[in-house]
DNA sequence: TAAAAATATGCAACAAAGTTGCATTAATGT
DNA sequence: ACATTAATGCAACTTTGTTGCATATTTTTA
């Protein structure tokens, strides 16, 4: 299973024309095995002590994967970048509500965001991030 | 004009039952004079050297204003918190498109987000943040 | 396939944004 | 006006991410 992700990772990296290194394969393999976006620290945890990888190298690999379009990064409320492979993009297609007073976030499962939003010609939608902000029942 | 904002700020702070201090009035006044969300650093710049205000105090005031519901904070792609008074909420009601490869952001003025999204009972919408992510014409 | 060129990695030091502890100062209630 | 309570300022710290440079690994090419 993990081997499979690593093969896929290697293939994806090869396709970019960039160098295939064990570190890159390892990191991209971890991202492929994950459906949600994960942070630098979470990736380090998944690596464990088996194959030690320098903090800075991991940062640079993540940056490189983003630049090559194999992953993309999103900023979260904890000021950390989280990374996800672009192939799972579109898997979290529902809206959120965030209370601007108590900051609680809930999922608005009634709202489907797969709707085709009108984009300029040539643009391709992968994912829609929709957050309604306001006051929740307790804070209103 | 600025005086007016300060009076309004003072009134808002009084209404929370919290202490009315010159620092709080100053900061909230600045936020009221601003239509968009601004960062800690940008607030410091607007303060200038007239009324020196400690870095940490400013952080704590902003946190306090958020807790009291007079302002709310949003995280941006530069990993900085930006703060805005809740009264201007709703002023930036259109969608964005962000390219997941080149990270360029454009405004999708065709999409109006004022639409009434179905919320749970008691919830009140103030603002809608809608970002379509994908590939722009140049990267697709 | 061995050497040269190009690029990735690891280490140390650094930077920016935000946080915590504590003594001092200012605002409010009596 | 004084006591009480809360806000401010300062110093030191934490966390996340970045930069410079020497070393090691890929890839190219001869």
CSV table of C-alpha atoms (C1' of nucleotides) in Angstrom, one decimal:
chain,number,residue,atom,x,y,z
A,1,UNK,CA,0.0,0.0,0.0
A,2,UNK,CA,2.6,2.5,1.1
A,3,UNK,CA,4.9,1.1,-1.6
A,4,UNK,CA,2.2,1.9,-4.1
A,5,UNK,CA,2.1,5.5,-3.0
A,6,UNK,CA,5.8,5.7,-3.3
A,7,UNK,CA,5.7,4.4,-6.8
A,8,UNK,CA,3.1,6.9,-7.7
A,9,UNK,CA,5.1,9.6,-6.0
A,10,UNK,CA,8.2,8.6,-8.0
A,11,UNK,CA,6.2,8.6,-11.2
A,12,UNK,CA,4.8,12.1,-10.5
A,13,UNK,CA,8.2,13.5,-9.7
A,14,UNK,CA,9.8,11.9,-12.8
A,15,UNK,CA,7.0,13.6,-14.8
A,16,UNK,CA,8.1,17.0,-13.7
A,17,UNK,CA,11.6,16.4,-15.0
A,18,UNK,CA,13.1,17.1,-11.6
A,19,UNK,CA,15.5,14.9,-9.7
A,20,UNK,CA,14.1,11.8,-8.1
A,21,UNK,CA,15.5,11.7,-4.6
A,22,UNK,CA,14.5,9.4,-1.8
A,23,UNK,CA,13.5,12.4,0.4
A,24,UNK,CA,11.1,13.8,-2.2
A,25,UNK,CA,9.5,10.4,-2.8
A,26,UNK,CA,9.1,9.8,0.9
A,27,UNK,CA,7.4,13.2,1.4
A,28,UNK,CA,5.2,13.0,-1.6
A,29,UNK,CA,4.3,9.5,-0.7
A,30,UNK,CA,3.1,10.6,2.7
A,31,UNK,CA,1.0,13.4,1.1
A,32,UNK,CA,-0.5,10.9,-1.3
A,33,UNK,CA,-1.5,8.6,1.6
A,34,UNK,CA,-3.2,11.5,3.3
A,35,UNK,CA,-6.6,12.8,2.2
A,36,UNK,CA,-6.5,16.1,4.1
A,37,UNK,CA,-3.9,18.9,4.2
A,38,UNK,CA,-1.1,18.3,6.8
A,39,UNK,CA,1.5,20.5,8.3
A,40,UNK,CA,5.3,20.3,8.3
A,41,UNK,CA,5.2,18.9,11.8
A,42,UNK,CA,2.6,16.3,11.0
A,43,UNK,CA,4.7,15.1,8.1
A,44,UNK,CA,7.7,14.9,10.4
A,45,UNK,CA,5.7,12.7,12.8
A,46,UNK,CA,4.7,10.4,10.0
A,47,UNK,CA,8.3,10.0,8.9
A,48,UNK,CA,9.4,9.1,12.4
A,49,UNK,CA,12.9,8.1,13.1
A,50,UNK,CA,13.3,5.5,10.4
A,51,UNK,CA,14.5,7.9,7.8
A,52,UNK,CA,15.7,11.1,9.5
A,53,UNK,CA,15.0,14.1,7.4
A,54,UNK,CA,16.3,17.6,8.1
A,55,UNK,CA,13.7,20.2,9.1
A,56,UNK,CA,15.0,22.6,6.4
A,57,UNK,CA,15.1,20.0,3.7
A,58,UNK,CA,11.5,19.1,4.4
A,59,UNK,CA,10.5,22.8,4.1
A,60,UNK,CA,12.4,23.0,0.8
A,61,UNK,CA,10.8,19.8,-0.5
A,62,UNK,CA,7.4,21.1,0.3
A,63,UNK,CA,8.2,24.3,-1.4
A,64,UNK,CA,9.5,22.5,-4.4
A,65,UNK,CA,6.4,20.2,-4.6
A,66,UNK,CA,4.2,23.3,-4.6
A,67,UNK,CA,6.2,25.0,-7.2
A,68,UNK,CA,6.0,22.0,-9.5
A,69,UNK,CA,2.2,21.8,-9.0
A,70,UNK,CA,2.4,18.4,-7.3
A,71,UNK,CA,1.0,19.8,-4.0
A,72,UNK,CA,-0.4,23.0,-2.8
A,73,UNK,CA,-0.3,24.8,0.4
A,74,UNK,CA,-3.0,26.5,2.5
A,75,UNK,CA,-2.6,28.7,5.5
A,76,UNK,CA,-4.6,27.7,8.5
A,77,UNK,CA,-5.8,29.6,11.6
A,78,UNK,CA,-2.9,28.3,13.6
A,79,UNK,CA,-0.5,30.2,11.3
A,80,UNK,CA,0.8,27.0,9.9
A,81,UNK,CA,1.1,26.0,6.2
A,82,UNK,CA,-0.6,22.8,5.4
A,83,UNK,CA,0.1,20.8,2.3
A,84,UNK,CA,-1.9,18.5,0.2
A,85,UNK,CA,-1.4,16.7,-3.1
A,86,UNK,CA,-3.4,18.2,-5.9
A,87,UNK,CA,-5.0,14.9,-6.8
A,88,UNK,CA,-7.2,14.8,-3.7
A,89,UNK,CA,-8.3,18.4,-4.4
A,90,UNK,CA,-12.1,18.4,-4.5
A,91,UNK,CA,-12.6,15.9,-1.7
A,92,UNK,CA,-13.8,18.3,0.9
A,93,UNK,CA,-16.6,20.0,-1.0
A,94,UNK,CA,-18.8,21.6,1.6
A,95,UNK,CA,-19.1,24.9,3.3
A,96,UNK,CA,-18.2,26.1,6.8
A,97,UNK,CA,-19.6,28.5,9.2
A,98,UNK,CA,-17.3,30.4,11.5
A,99,UNK,CA,-18.5,32.5,14.4
A,100,UNK,CA,-16.7,35.8,14.5
A,101,UNK,CA,-17.1,36.0,18.2
A,102,UNK,CA,-16.4,32.6,19.6
A,103,UNK,CA,-14.5,31.4,16.5
A,104,UNK,CA,-16.2,28.0,16.5
A,105,UNK,CA,-16.3,26.4,13.1
A,106,UNK,CA,-19.1,24.1,12.0
A,107,UNK,CA,-19.7,22.3,8.7
A,108,UNK,CA,-22.6,23.4,6.7
A,109,UNK,CA,-23.4,20.1,5.1
A,110,UNK,CA,-26.5,21.5,3.5
A,111,UNK,CA,-24.5,23.7,1.2
A,112,UNK,CA,-22.9,21.9,-1.7
A,113,UNK,CA,-20.1,23.7,-3.3
A,114,UNK,CA,-19.6,21.6,-6.3
A,115,UNK,CA,-21.9,24.0,-8.2
A,116,UNK,CA,-20.2,25.3,-11.3
A,117,UNK,CA,-19.2,28.9,-10.5
A,118,UNK,CA,-18.7,31.1,-13.6
A,119,UNK,CA,-15.0,31.4,-14.2
A,120,UNK,CA,-13.1,33.3,-16.9
A,121,UNK,CA,-12.3,31.4,-20.0
A,122,UNK,CA,-9.5,28.8,-19.6
A,123,UNK,CA,-9.8,28.7,-15.9
A,124,UNK,CA,-10.3,25.3,-14.2
A,125,UNK,CA,-11.9,24.9,-10.8
A,126,UNK,CA,-10.5,22.2,-8.5
A,127,UNK,CA,-11.9,23.1,-5.2
A,128,UNK,CA,-14.2,25.7,-3.6
A,129,UNK,CA,-13.6,27.1,-0.2
A,130,UNK,CA,-16.8,28.7,1.2
A,131,UNK,CA,-16.9,30.1,4.7
A,132,UNK,CA,-19.9,32.0,6.0
A,133,UNK,CA,-18.9,34.2,8.8
A,134,UNK,CA,-21.2,35.7,11.4
A,135,UNK,CA,-22.7,35.0,14.8
A,136,UNK,CA,-23.7,31.5,15.9
A,137,UNK,CA,-26.9,30.9,17.9
A,138,UNK,CA,-25.1,31.2,21.2
A,139,UNK,CA,-23.4,34.5,20.4
A,140,UNK,CA,-26.1,36.2,18.3
B,1,UNK,CA,-13.3,63.0,11.5
B,2,UNK,CA,-10.7,61.0,13.5
B,3,UNK,CA,-12.2,62.5,16.6
B,4,UNK,CA,-15.5,61.1,15.5
B,5,UNK,CA,-14.1,57.6,15.2
B,6,UNK,CA,-12.6,57.9,18.6
B,7,UNK,CA,-15.9,58.9,20.1
B,8,UNK,CA,-17.5,56.0,18.4
B,9,UNK,CA,-14.7,53.7,19.6
B,10,UNK,CA,-15.1,54.9,23.2
B,11,UNK,CA,-18.8,54.3,23.0
B,12,UNK,CA,-18.3,50.8,21.7
B,13,UNK,CA,-15.8,50.0,24.4
B,14,UNK,CA,-18.1,51.5,27.1
B,15,UNK,CA,-20.9,49.3,25.8
B,16,UNK,CA,-18.9,46.1,26.5
B,17,UNK,CA,-18.5,47.1,30.2
B,18,UNK,CA,-14.7,46.9,29.9
B,19,UNK,CA,-12.3,49.7,30.9
B,20,UNK,CA,-12.0,52.6,28.6
B,21,UNK,CA,-8.3,53.3,28.1
B,22,UNK,CA,-6.7,55.7,25.7
B,23,UNK,CA,-4.8,52.8,24.1
B,24,UNK,CA,-8.0,50.9,23.4
B,25,UNK,CA,-9.7,53.9,22.0
B,26,UNK,CA,-6.7,54.7,19.8
B,27,UNK,CA,-6.6,51.2,18.3
B,28,UNK,CA,-10.3,50.8,17.8
B,29,UNK,CA,-10.4,54.3,16.3
B,30,UNK,CA,-7.8,53.2,13.8
B,31,UNK,CA,-9.7,50.1,13.0
B,32,UNK,CA,-13.0,52.1,12.5
B,33,UNK,CA,-11.2,54.5,10.2
B,34,UNK,CA,-10.1,51.6,8.1
B,35,UNK,CA,-12.5,49.7,5.8
B,36,UNK,CA,-10.2,46.7,5.2
B,37,UNK,CA,-8.5,44.3,7.6
B,38,UNK,CA,-5.1,45.5,8.7
B,39,UNK,CA,-2.2,43.9,10.5
B,40,UNK,CA,-0.5,44.6,13.8
B,41,UNK,CA,2.3,46.2,12.0
B,42,UNK,CA,0.1,48.4,9.9
B,43,UNK,CA,-1.7,49.6,13.0
B,44,UNK,CA,1.7,50.4,14.5
B,45,UNK,CA,2.5,52.5,11.4
B,46,UNK,CA,-0.8,54.4,11.7
B,47,UNK,CA,-0.1,55.1,15.3
B,48,UNK,CA,3.4,56.6,14.5
B,49,UNK,CA,5.4,58.1,17.2
B,50,UNK,CA,2.8,60.5,18.6
B,51,UNK,CA,1.5,58.0,21.2
B,52,UNK,CA,4.0,55.2,21.6
B,53,UNK,CA,2.3,51.9,22.3
B,54,UNK,CA,4.1,48.8,23.3
B,55,UNK,CA,4.1,45.9,20.8
B,56,UNK,CA,2.7,43.5,23.3
B,57,UNK,CA,0.0,45.8,24.5
B,58,UNK,CA,-1.2,46.2,21.0
B,59,UNK,CA,-1.3,42.4,20.6
B,60,UNK,CA,-3.3,42.2,23.8
B,61,UNK,CA,-5.7,45.0,22.8
B,62,UNK,CA,-6.4,43.4,19.5
B,63,UNK,CA,-7.0,40.1,21.3
B,64,UNK,CA,-9.4,41.8,23.7
B,65,UNK,CA,-11.3,43.6,21.0
B,66,UNK,CA,-11.8,40.2,19.2
B,67,UNK,CA,-12.9,38.6,22.4
B,68,UNK,CA,-15.4,41.3,23.0
B,69,UNK,CA,-16.8,41.1,19.5
B,70,UNK,CA,-15.7,44.6,18.5
B,71,UNK,CA,-13.3,43.3,15.9
B,72,UNK,CA,-12.4,40.0,14.4
B,73,UNK,CA,-9.3,38.6,13.0
B,74,UNK,CA,-8.5,36.7,9.9
B,75,UNK,CA,-5.3,34.9,8.9
B,76,UNK,CA,-3.7,35.8,5.6
B,77,UNK,CA,-1.4,34.1,3.3
B,78,UNK,CA,1.6,36.0,4.8
B,79,UNK,CA,0.9,34.2,8.1
B,80,UNK,CA,-0.2,37.5,9.7
B,81,UNK,CA,-3.4,38.2,11.6
B,82,UNK,CA,-5.4,41.0,10.2
B,83,UNK,CA,-8.0,42.8,12.2
B,84,UNK,CA,-11.2,44.6,11.2
B,85,UNK,CA,-14.1,46.1,13.1
B,86,UNK,CA,-17.2,44.1,12.8
B,87,UNK,CA,-19.2,47.0,11.6
B,88,UNK,CA,-17.6,47.0,8.2
B,89,UNK,CA,-18.2,43.3,7.8
B,90,UNK,CA,-20.0,42.7,4.6
B,91,UNK,CA,-18.2,45.3,2.6
B,92,UNK,CA,-16.1,42.9,0.5
B,93,UNK,CA,-18.9,40.7,-0.7
B,94,UNK,CA,-17.5,39.0,-3.8
B,95,UNK,CA,-15.6,35.8,-4.6
B,96,UNK,CA,-12.0,35.2,-5.3
B,97,UNK,CA,-10.2,32.7,-7.5
B,98,UNK,CA,-6.8,31.5,-6.5
B,99,UNK,CA,-4.5,29.5,-8.8
B,100,UNK,CA,-3.1,26.6,-6.9
B,101,UNK,CA,0.0,26.6,-9.1
B,102,UNK,CA,1.1,30.2,-9.5
B,103,UNK,CA,-0.9,31.4,-6.4
B,104,UNK,CA,-2.3,34.5,-8.3
B,105,UNK,CA,-5.5,35.7,-6.8
B,106,UNK,CA,-8.2,37.5,-8.9
B,107,UNK,CA,-11.6,38.8,-8.0
B,108,UNK,CA,-14.6,37.1,-9.5
B,109,UNK,CA,-16.8,40.0,-9.6
B,110,UNK,CA,-19.5,38.0,-11.4
B,111,UNK,CA,-20.2,36.0,-8.3
B,112,UNK,CA,-22.2,37.8,-5.7
B,113,UNK,CA,-21.9,36.2,-2.3
B,114,UNK,CA,-24.7,38.1,-0.6
B,115,UNK,CA,-27.0,35.2,-1.4
B,116,UNK,CA,-28.8,33.9,1.7
B,117,UNK,CA,-27.1,30.6,2.5
B,118,UNK,CA,-29.1,28.2,4.6
B,119,UNK,CA,-27.9,28.4,8.2
B,120,UNK,CA,-29.0,26.6,11.3
B,121,UNK,CA,-31.7,28.4,13.3
B,122,UNK,CA,-30.4,31.3,15.3
B,123,UNK,CA,-27.3,31.8,13.2
B,124,UNK,CA,-26.6,35.2,11.6
B,125,UNK,CA,-24.5,35.7,8.5
B,126,UNK,CA,-22.2,38.7,8.4
B,127,UNK,CA,-19.9,37.9,5.6
B,128,UNK,CA,-19.2,35.3,3.1
B,129,UNK,CA,-15.7,34.2,2.1
B,130,UNK,CA,-15.8,32.3,-1.2
B,131,UNK,CA,-12.6,31.2,-2.9
B,132,UNK,CA,-12.6,29.0,-5.9
B,133,UNK,CA,-9.2,27.2,-6.2
B,134,UNK,CA,-7.9,25.7,-9.4
B,135,UNK,CA,-5.7,26.4,-12.3
B,136,UNK,CA,-5.8,29.8,-14.1
B,137,UNK,CA,-5.7,30.1,-17.9
B,138,UNK,CA,-1.9,30.4,-17.9
B,139,UNK,CA,-1.3,27.3,-15.7
B,140,UNK,CA,-4.0,25.0,-16.9
C,1,DT,C1',31.4,3.5,-16.4
C,2,DA,C1',34.1,7.2,-14.3
C,3,DA,C1',34.6,12.0,-14.0
C,4,DA,C1',32.3,16.6,-14.3
C,5,DA,C1',28.4,19.3,-13.7
C,6,DA,C1',24.4,20.4,-11.5
C,7,DT,C1',21.4,20.1,-7.8
C,8,DA,C1',19.8,18.4,-3.2
C,9,DT,C1',20.8,17.9,1.6
C,10,DG,C1',22.3,19.0,6.4
C,11,DC,C1',23.8,22.1,9.7
C,12,DA,C1',24.1,26.5,12.0
C,13,DA,C1',22.5,30.8,12.4
C,14,DC,C1',18.9,34.0,11.6
C,15,DA,C1',14.2,36.4,11.1
C,16,DA,C1',9.4,37.5,11.9
C,17,DA,C1',5.1,37.1,14.4
C,18,DG,C1',3.2,36.2,18.4
C,19,DT,C1',3.2,34.8,23.7
C,20,DT,C1',4.2,34.6,28.8
C,21,DG,C1',5.7,36.4,33.4
C,22,DC,C1',6.0,40.0,36.3
C,23,DA,C1',6.6,44.6,38.1
C,24,DT,C1',4.5,49.1,37.4
C,25,DT,C1',0.8,52.2,36.2
C,26,DA,C1',-3.8,53.7,35.4
C,27,DA,C1',-9.1,53.2,35.7
C,28,DT,C1',-13.1,52.4,38.4
C,29,DG,C1',-16.2,51.7,42.6
C,30,DT,C1',-16.9,53.0,47.3
D,1,DA,C1',-9.2,60.2,48.0
D,2,DC,C1',-8.2,55.5,48.6
D,3,DA,C1',-8.5,50.6,47.8
D,4,DT,C1',-9.2,47.4,44.3
D,5,DT,C1',-9.0,45.7,40.0
D,6,DA,C1',-7.3,45.5,35.5
D,7,DA,C1',-4.2,47.4,31.8
D,8,DT,C1',0.5,48.5,30.4
D,9,DG,C1',5.5,48.1,29.5
D,10,DC,C1',9.6,45.5,29.5
D,11,DA,C1',12.4,41.4,29.0
D,12,DA,C1',12.7,37.0,27.8
D,13,DC,C1',10.9,33.2,25.2
D,14,DT,C1',8.4,30.2,21.6
D,15,DT,C1',7.2,28.7,17.2
D,16,DT,C1',7.3,28.6,12.3
D,17,DG,C1',9.7,29.4,8.6
D,18,DT,C1',14.2,31.2,5.9
D,19,DT,C1',19.2,32.0,4.4
D,20,DG,C1',24.1,30.9,3.6
D,21,DC,C1',27.3,27.6,2.9
D,22,DA,C1',29.8,23.3,3.0
D,23,DT,C1',29.0,18.4,1.9
D,24,DA,C1',26.8,14.7,-0.4
D,25,DT,C1',24.0,12.8,-4.1
D,26,DT,C1',22.0,12.7,-9.0
D,27,DT,C1',22.4,13.2,-13.5
D,28,DT,C1',25.0,14.2,-17.7
D,29,DT,C1',28.6,13.4,-20.8
D,30,DA,C1',32.8,11.9,-22.4
